[in-house]
């Protein structure tokens, strides 16, 4: 099992896969940073009493992340419907 | 690109890992039924100490009947200790009930509102005062609610702004 045979053919596929993987990694990390930034702004007030999350903030962050993904999913579904029906975006 | 979902926690007791910290928090700080039990235990201990202190003030008063003074010292001591035990036990029970209801209701209210501010303590105090005074009717409940809410708000305010 040598990886050095068909190196030319493997090269193109690997490049495509790598580009896709890079794009997906960028998307995921962008999503993560957006969630962190938005939920931090919404849920954690500006005056810090201590370093740990108290119960209110923990519940708020759970709800915030869950809502973010719900919004993400429903917007994605809507966009898919619109692009499927051929409507201009 | 700051992608670090599990950062190190410097300064934690004993150098806890984030998983241990999450577990600890989920049991002790975010679990409302546990807070009911823990508040009851803490209230019991505090009430016991308080009852012992208060009973030590009470006894050297009109309880000194001539009959009591006729008994031997050992008998007097025994009666006094029994009285002290009764007082501290009743005080401990009262404190335990109050602390259990207050801490668990505050936890539930905070979990519902998803915010941590001073109104949680006020609402929990109102609920506790209302429940404790429920046997006296609606008016007594309202007074209990207002009084305990004010007390709880004052303590909370002092604790938040004392630094």
PDB file of N, CA and C in Angstrom, chain B residues 67-109:
ATOM      1  N   UNK B  67     -38.148  27.051  93.872  1.00  0.00           N
ATOM      2  CA  UNK B  67     -38.039  25.599  93.752  1.00  0.00           C
ATOM      3  C   UNK B  67     -36.758  25.213  93.028  1.00  0.00           C
ATOM      4  N   UNK B  68     -36.437  26.002  92.027  1.00  0.00           N
ATOM      5  CA  UNK B  68     -35.266  25.657  91.232  1.00  0.00           C
ATOM      6  C   UNK B  68     -34.005  25.789  92.070  1.00  0.00           C
ATOM      7  N   UNK B  69     -34.001  26.826  92.927  1.00  0.00           N
ATOM      8  CA  UNK B  69     -32.779  27.039  93.687  1.00  0.00           C
ATOM      9  C   UNK B  69     -32.579  25.996  94.765  1.00  0.00           C
ATOM     10  N   UNK B  70     -33.679  25.308  95.122  1.00  0.00           N
ATOM     11  CA  UNK B  70     -33.527  24.304  96.186  1.00  0.00           C
ATOM     12  C   UNK B  70     -32.826  23.058  95.679  1.00  0.00           C
ATOM     13  N   UNK B  71     -32.946  22.829  94.380  1.00  0.00           N
ATOM     14  CA  UNK B  71     -32.335  21.613  93.843  1.00  0.00           C
ATOM     15  C   UNK B  71     -30.829  21.701  93.897  1.00  0.00           C
ATOM     16  N   UNK B  72     -30.205  20.565  93.782  1.00  0.00           N
ATOM     17  CA  UNK B  72     -28.750  20.566  93.814  1.00  0.00           C
ATOM     18  C   UNK B  72     -28.201  21.189  92.540  1.00  0.00           C
ATOM     19  N   UNK B  73     -26.923  21.484  92.571  1.00  0.00           N
ATOM     20  CA  UNK B  73     -26.296  22.133  91.423  1.00  0.00           C
ATOM     21  C   UNK B  73     -26.379  21.259  90.194  1.00  0.00           C
ATOM     22  N   UNK B  74     -26.169  19.967  90.423  1.00  0.00           N
ATOM     23  CA  UNK B  74     -26.184  19.062  89.275  1.00  0.00           C
ATOM     24  C   UNK B  74     -27.571  19.045  88.643  1.00  0.00           C
ATOM     25  N   UNK B  75     -28.608  19.046  89.490  1.00  0.00           N
ATOM     26  CA  UNK B  75     -29.953  19.058  88.940  1.00  0.00           C
ATOM     27  C   UNK B  75     -30.230  20.338  88.170  1.00  0.00           C
ATOM     28  N   UNK B  76     -29.778  21.450  88.738  1.00  0.00           N
ATOM     29  CA  UNK B  76     -29.985  22.721  88.045  1.00  0.00           C
ATOM     30  C   UNK B  76     -29.307  22.711  86.675  1.00  0.00           C
ATOM     31  N   UNK B  77     -28.076  22.203  86.695  1.00  0.00           N
ATOM     32  CA  UNK B  77     -27.349  22.143  85.430  1.00  0.00           C
ATOM     33  C   UNK B  77     -28.096  21.291  84.419  1.00  0.00           C
ATOM     34  N   UNK B  78     -28.620  20.183  84.900  1.00  0.00           N
ATOM     35  CA  UNK B  78     -29.313  19.274  83.982  1.00  0.00           C
ATOM     36  C   UNK B  78     -30.542  19.944  83.399  1.00  0.00           C
ATOM     37  N   UNK B  79     -31.290  20.649  84.266  1.00  0.00           N
ATOM     38  CA  UNK B  79     -32.498  21.313  83.764  1.00  0.00           C
ATOM     39  C   UNK B  79     -32.132  22.410  82.775  1.00  0.00           C
ATOM     40  N   UNK B  80     -31.087  23.152  83.105  1.00  0.00           N
ATOM     41  CA  UNK B  80     -30.686  24.226  82.214  1.00  0.00           C
ATOM     42  C   UNK B  80     -30.239  23.692  80.859  1.00  0.00           C
ATOM     43  N   UNK B  81     -29.450  22.615  80.906  1.00  0.00           N
ATOM     44  CA  UNK B  81     -28.967  22.063  79.634  1.00  0.00           C
ATOM     45  C   UNK B  81     -30.116  21.520  78.801  1.00  0.00           C
ATOM     46  N   UNK B  82     -31.093  20.905  79.478  1.00  0.00           N
ATOM     47  CA  UNK B  82     -32.228  20.393  78.718  1.00  0.00           C
ATOM     48  C   UNK B  82     -32.999  21.537  78.074  1.00  0.00           C
ATOM     49  N   UNK B  83     -33.183  22.610  78.832  1.00  0.00           N
ATOM     50  CA  UNK B  83     -33.876  23.758  78.278  1.00  0.00           C
ATOM     51  C   UNK B  83     -33.114  24.356  77.109  1.00  0.00           C
ATOM     52  N   UNK B  84     -31.790  24.450  77.283  1.00  0.00           N
ATOM     53  CA  UNK B  84     -30.950  24.974  76.215  1.00  0.00           C
ATOM     54  C   UNK B  84     -31.064  24.098  74.969  1.00  0.00           C
ATOM     55  N   UNK B  85     -31.060  22.789  75.181  1.00  0.00           N
ATOM     56  CA  UNK B  85     -31.192  21.879  74.051  1.00  0.00           C
ATOM     57  C   UNK B  85     -32.521  22.051  73.338  1.00  0.00           C
ATOM     58  N   UNK B  86     -33.602  22.172  74.082  1.00  0.00           N
ATOM     59  CA  UNK B  86     -34.916  22.360  73.472  1.00  0.00           C
ATOM     60  C   UNK B  86     -34.984  23.637  72.673  1.00  0.00           C
ATOM     61  N   UNK B  87     -34.492  24.714  73.290  1.00  0.00           N
ATOM     62  CA  UNK B  87     -34.536  26.004  72.598  1.00  0.00           C
ATOM     63  C   UNK B  87     -33.717  25.969  71.315  1.00  0.00           C
ATOM     64  N   UNK B  88     -32.509  25.426  71.429  1.00  0.00           N
ATOM     65  CA  UNK B  88     -31.661  25.447  70.247  1.00  0.00           C
ATOM     66  C   UNK B  88     -32.226  24.523  69.168  1.00  0.00           C
ATOM     67  N   UNK B  89     -32.868  23.425  69.567  1.00  0.00           N
ATOM     68  CA  UNK B  89     -33.454  22.536  68.569  1.00  0.00           C
ATOM     69  C   UNK B  89     -34.617  23.205  67.859  1.00  0.00           C
ATOM     70  N   UNK B  90     -35.464  23.919  68.612  1.00  0.00           N
ATOM     71  CA  UNK B  90     -36.594  24.576  67.945  1.00  0.00           C
ATOM     72  C   UNK B  90     -36.110  25.706  67.056  1.00  0.00           C
ATOM     73  N   UNK B  91     -35.110  26.445  67.549  1.00  0.00           N
ATOM     74  CA  UNK B  91     -34.552  27.514  66.726  1.00  0.00           C
ATOM     75  C   UNK B  91     -33.900  26.937  65.467  1.00  0.00           C
ATOM     76  N   UNK B  92     -33.201  25.802  65.634  1.00  0.00           N
ATOM     77  CA  UNK B  92     -32.551  25.179  64.484  1.00  0.00           C
ATOM     78  C   UNK B  92     -33.576  24.736  63.461  1.00  0.00           C
ATOM     79  N   UNK B  93     -34.689  24.177  63.917  1.00  0.00           N
ATOM     80  CA  UNK B  93     -35.720  23.746  62.966  1.00  0.00           C
ATOM     81  C   UNK B  93     -36.280  24.923  62.195  1.00  0.00           C
ATOM     82  N   UNK B  94     -36.570  26.022  62.913  1.00  0.00           N
ATOM     83  CA  UNK B  94     -37.108  27.198  62.230  1.00  0.00           C
ATOM     84  C   UNK B  94     -36.147  27.725  61.185  1.00  0.00           C
ATOM     85  N   UNK B  95     -34.878  27.868  61.593  1.00  0.00           N
ATOM     86  CA  UNK B  95     -33.884  28.377  60.654  1.00  0.00           C
ATOM     87  C   UNK B  95     -33.729  27.455  59.456  1.00  0.00           C
ATOM     88  N   UNK B  96     -33.797  26.139  59.724  1.00  0.00           N
ATOM     89  CA  UNK B  96     -33.613  25.186  58.626  1.00  0.00           C
ATOM     90  C   UNK B  96     -34.720  25.344  57.597  1.00  0.00           C
ATOM     91  N   UNK B  97     -35.971  25.471  58.075  1.00  0.00           N
ATOM     92  CA  UNK B  97     -37.087  25.628  57.143  1.00  0.00           C
ATOM     93  C   UNK B  97     -36.927  26.907  56.335  1.00  0.00           C
ATOM     94  N   UNK B  98     -36.621  28.006  57.032  1.00  0.00           N
ATOM     95  CA  UNK B  98     -36.492  29.289  56.340  1.00  0.00           C
ATOM     96  C   UNK B  98     -35.385  29.231  55.292  1.00  0.00           C
ATOM     97  N   UNK B  99     -34.225  28.724  55.693  1.00  0.00           N
ATOM     98  CA  UNK B  99     -33.090  28.707  54.773  1.00  0.00           C
ATOM     99  C   UNK B  99     -33.347  27.792  53.588  1.00  0.00           C
ATOM    100  N   UNK B 100     -33.983  26.629  53.852  1.00  0.00           N
ATOM    101  CA  UNK B 100     -34.249  25.705  52.755  1.00  0.00           C
ATOM    102  C   UNK B 100     -35.195  26.335  51.734  1.00  0.00           C
ATOM    103  N   UNK B 101     -36.298  26.921  52.238  1.00  0.00           N
ATOM    104  CA  UNK B 101     -37.271  27.501  51.303  1.00  0.00           C
ATOM    105  C   UNK B 101     -36.640  28.663  50.546  1.00  0.00           C
ATOM    106  N   UNK B 102     -35.884  29.504  51.268  1.00  0.00           N
ATOM    107  CA  UNK B 102     -35.321  30.675  50.612  1.00  0.00           C
ATOM    108  C   UNK B 102     -34.310  30.291  49.541  1.00  0.00           C
ATOM    109  N   UNK B 103     -33.364  29.410  49.882  1.00  0.00           N
ATOM    110  CA  UNK B 103     -32.316  29.118  48.903  1.00  0.00           C
ATOM    111  C   UNK B 103     -32.867  28.368  47.700  1.00  0.00           C
ATOM    112  N   UNK B 104     -33.792  27.429  47.934  1.00  0.00           N
ATOM    113  CA  UNK B 104     -34.319  26.696  46.784  1.00  0.00           C
ATOM    114  C   UNK B 104     -35.195  27.581  45.913  1.00  0.00           C
ATOM    115  N   UNK B 105     -36.004  28.468  46.532  1.00  0.00           N
ATOM    116  CA  UNK B 105     -36.854  29.330  45.702  1.00  0.00           C
ATOM    117  C   UNK B 105     -36.021  30.335  44.936  1.00  0.00           C
ATOM    118  N   UNK B 106     -34.929  30.832  45.565  1.00  0.00           N
ATOM    119  CA  UNK B 106     -34.060  31.754  44.835  1.00  0.00           C
ATOM    120  C   UNK B 106     -33.421  31.060  43.647  1.00  0.00           C
ATOM    121  N   UNK B 107     -33.012  29.800  43.844  1.00  0.00           N
ATOM    122  CA  UNK B 107     -32.413  29.046  42.743  1.00  0.00           C
ATOM    123  C   UNK B 107     -33.410  28.859  41.610  1.00  0.00           C
ATOM    124  N   UNK B 108     -34.647  28.495  41.925  1.00  0.00           N
ATOM    125  CA  UNK B 108     -35.646  28.285  40.882  1.00  0.00           C
ATOM    126  C   UNK B 108     -35.967  29.580  40.143  1.00  0.00           C
ATOM    127  N   UNK B 109     -36.082  30.682  40.904  1.00  0.00           N
ATOM    128  CA  UNK B 109     -36.406  31.961  40.262  1.00  0.00           C
ATOM    129  C   UNK B 109     -35.268  32.388  39.348  1.00  0.00           C
TER     130      UNK B 109
END
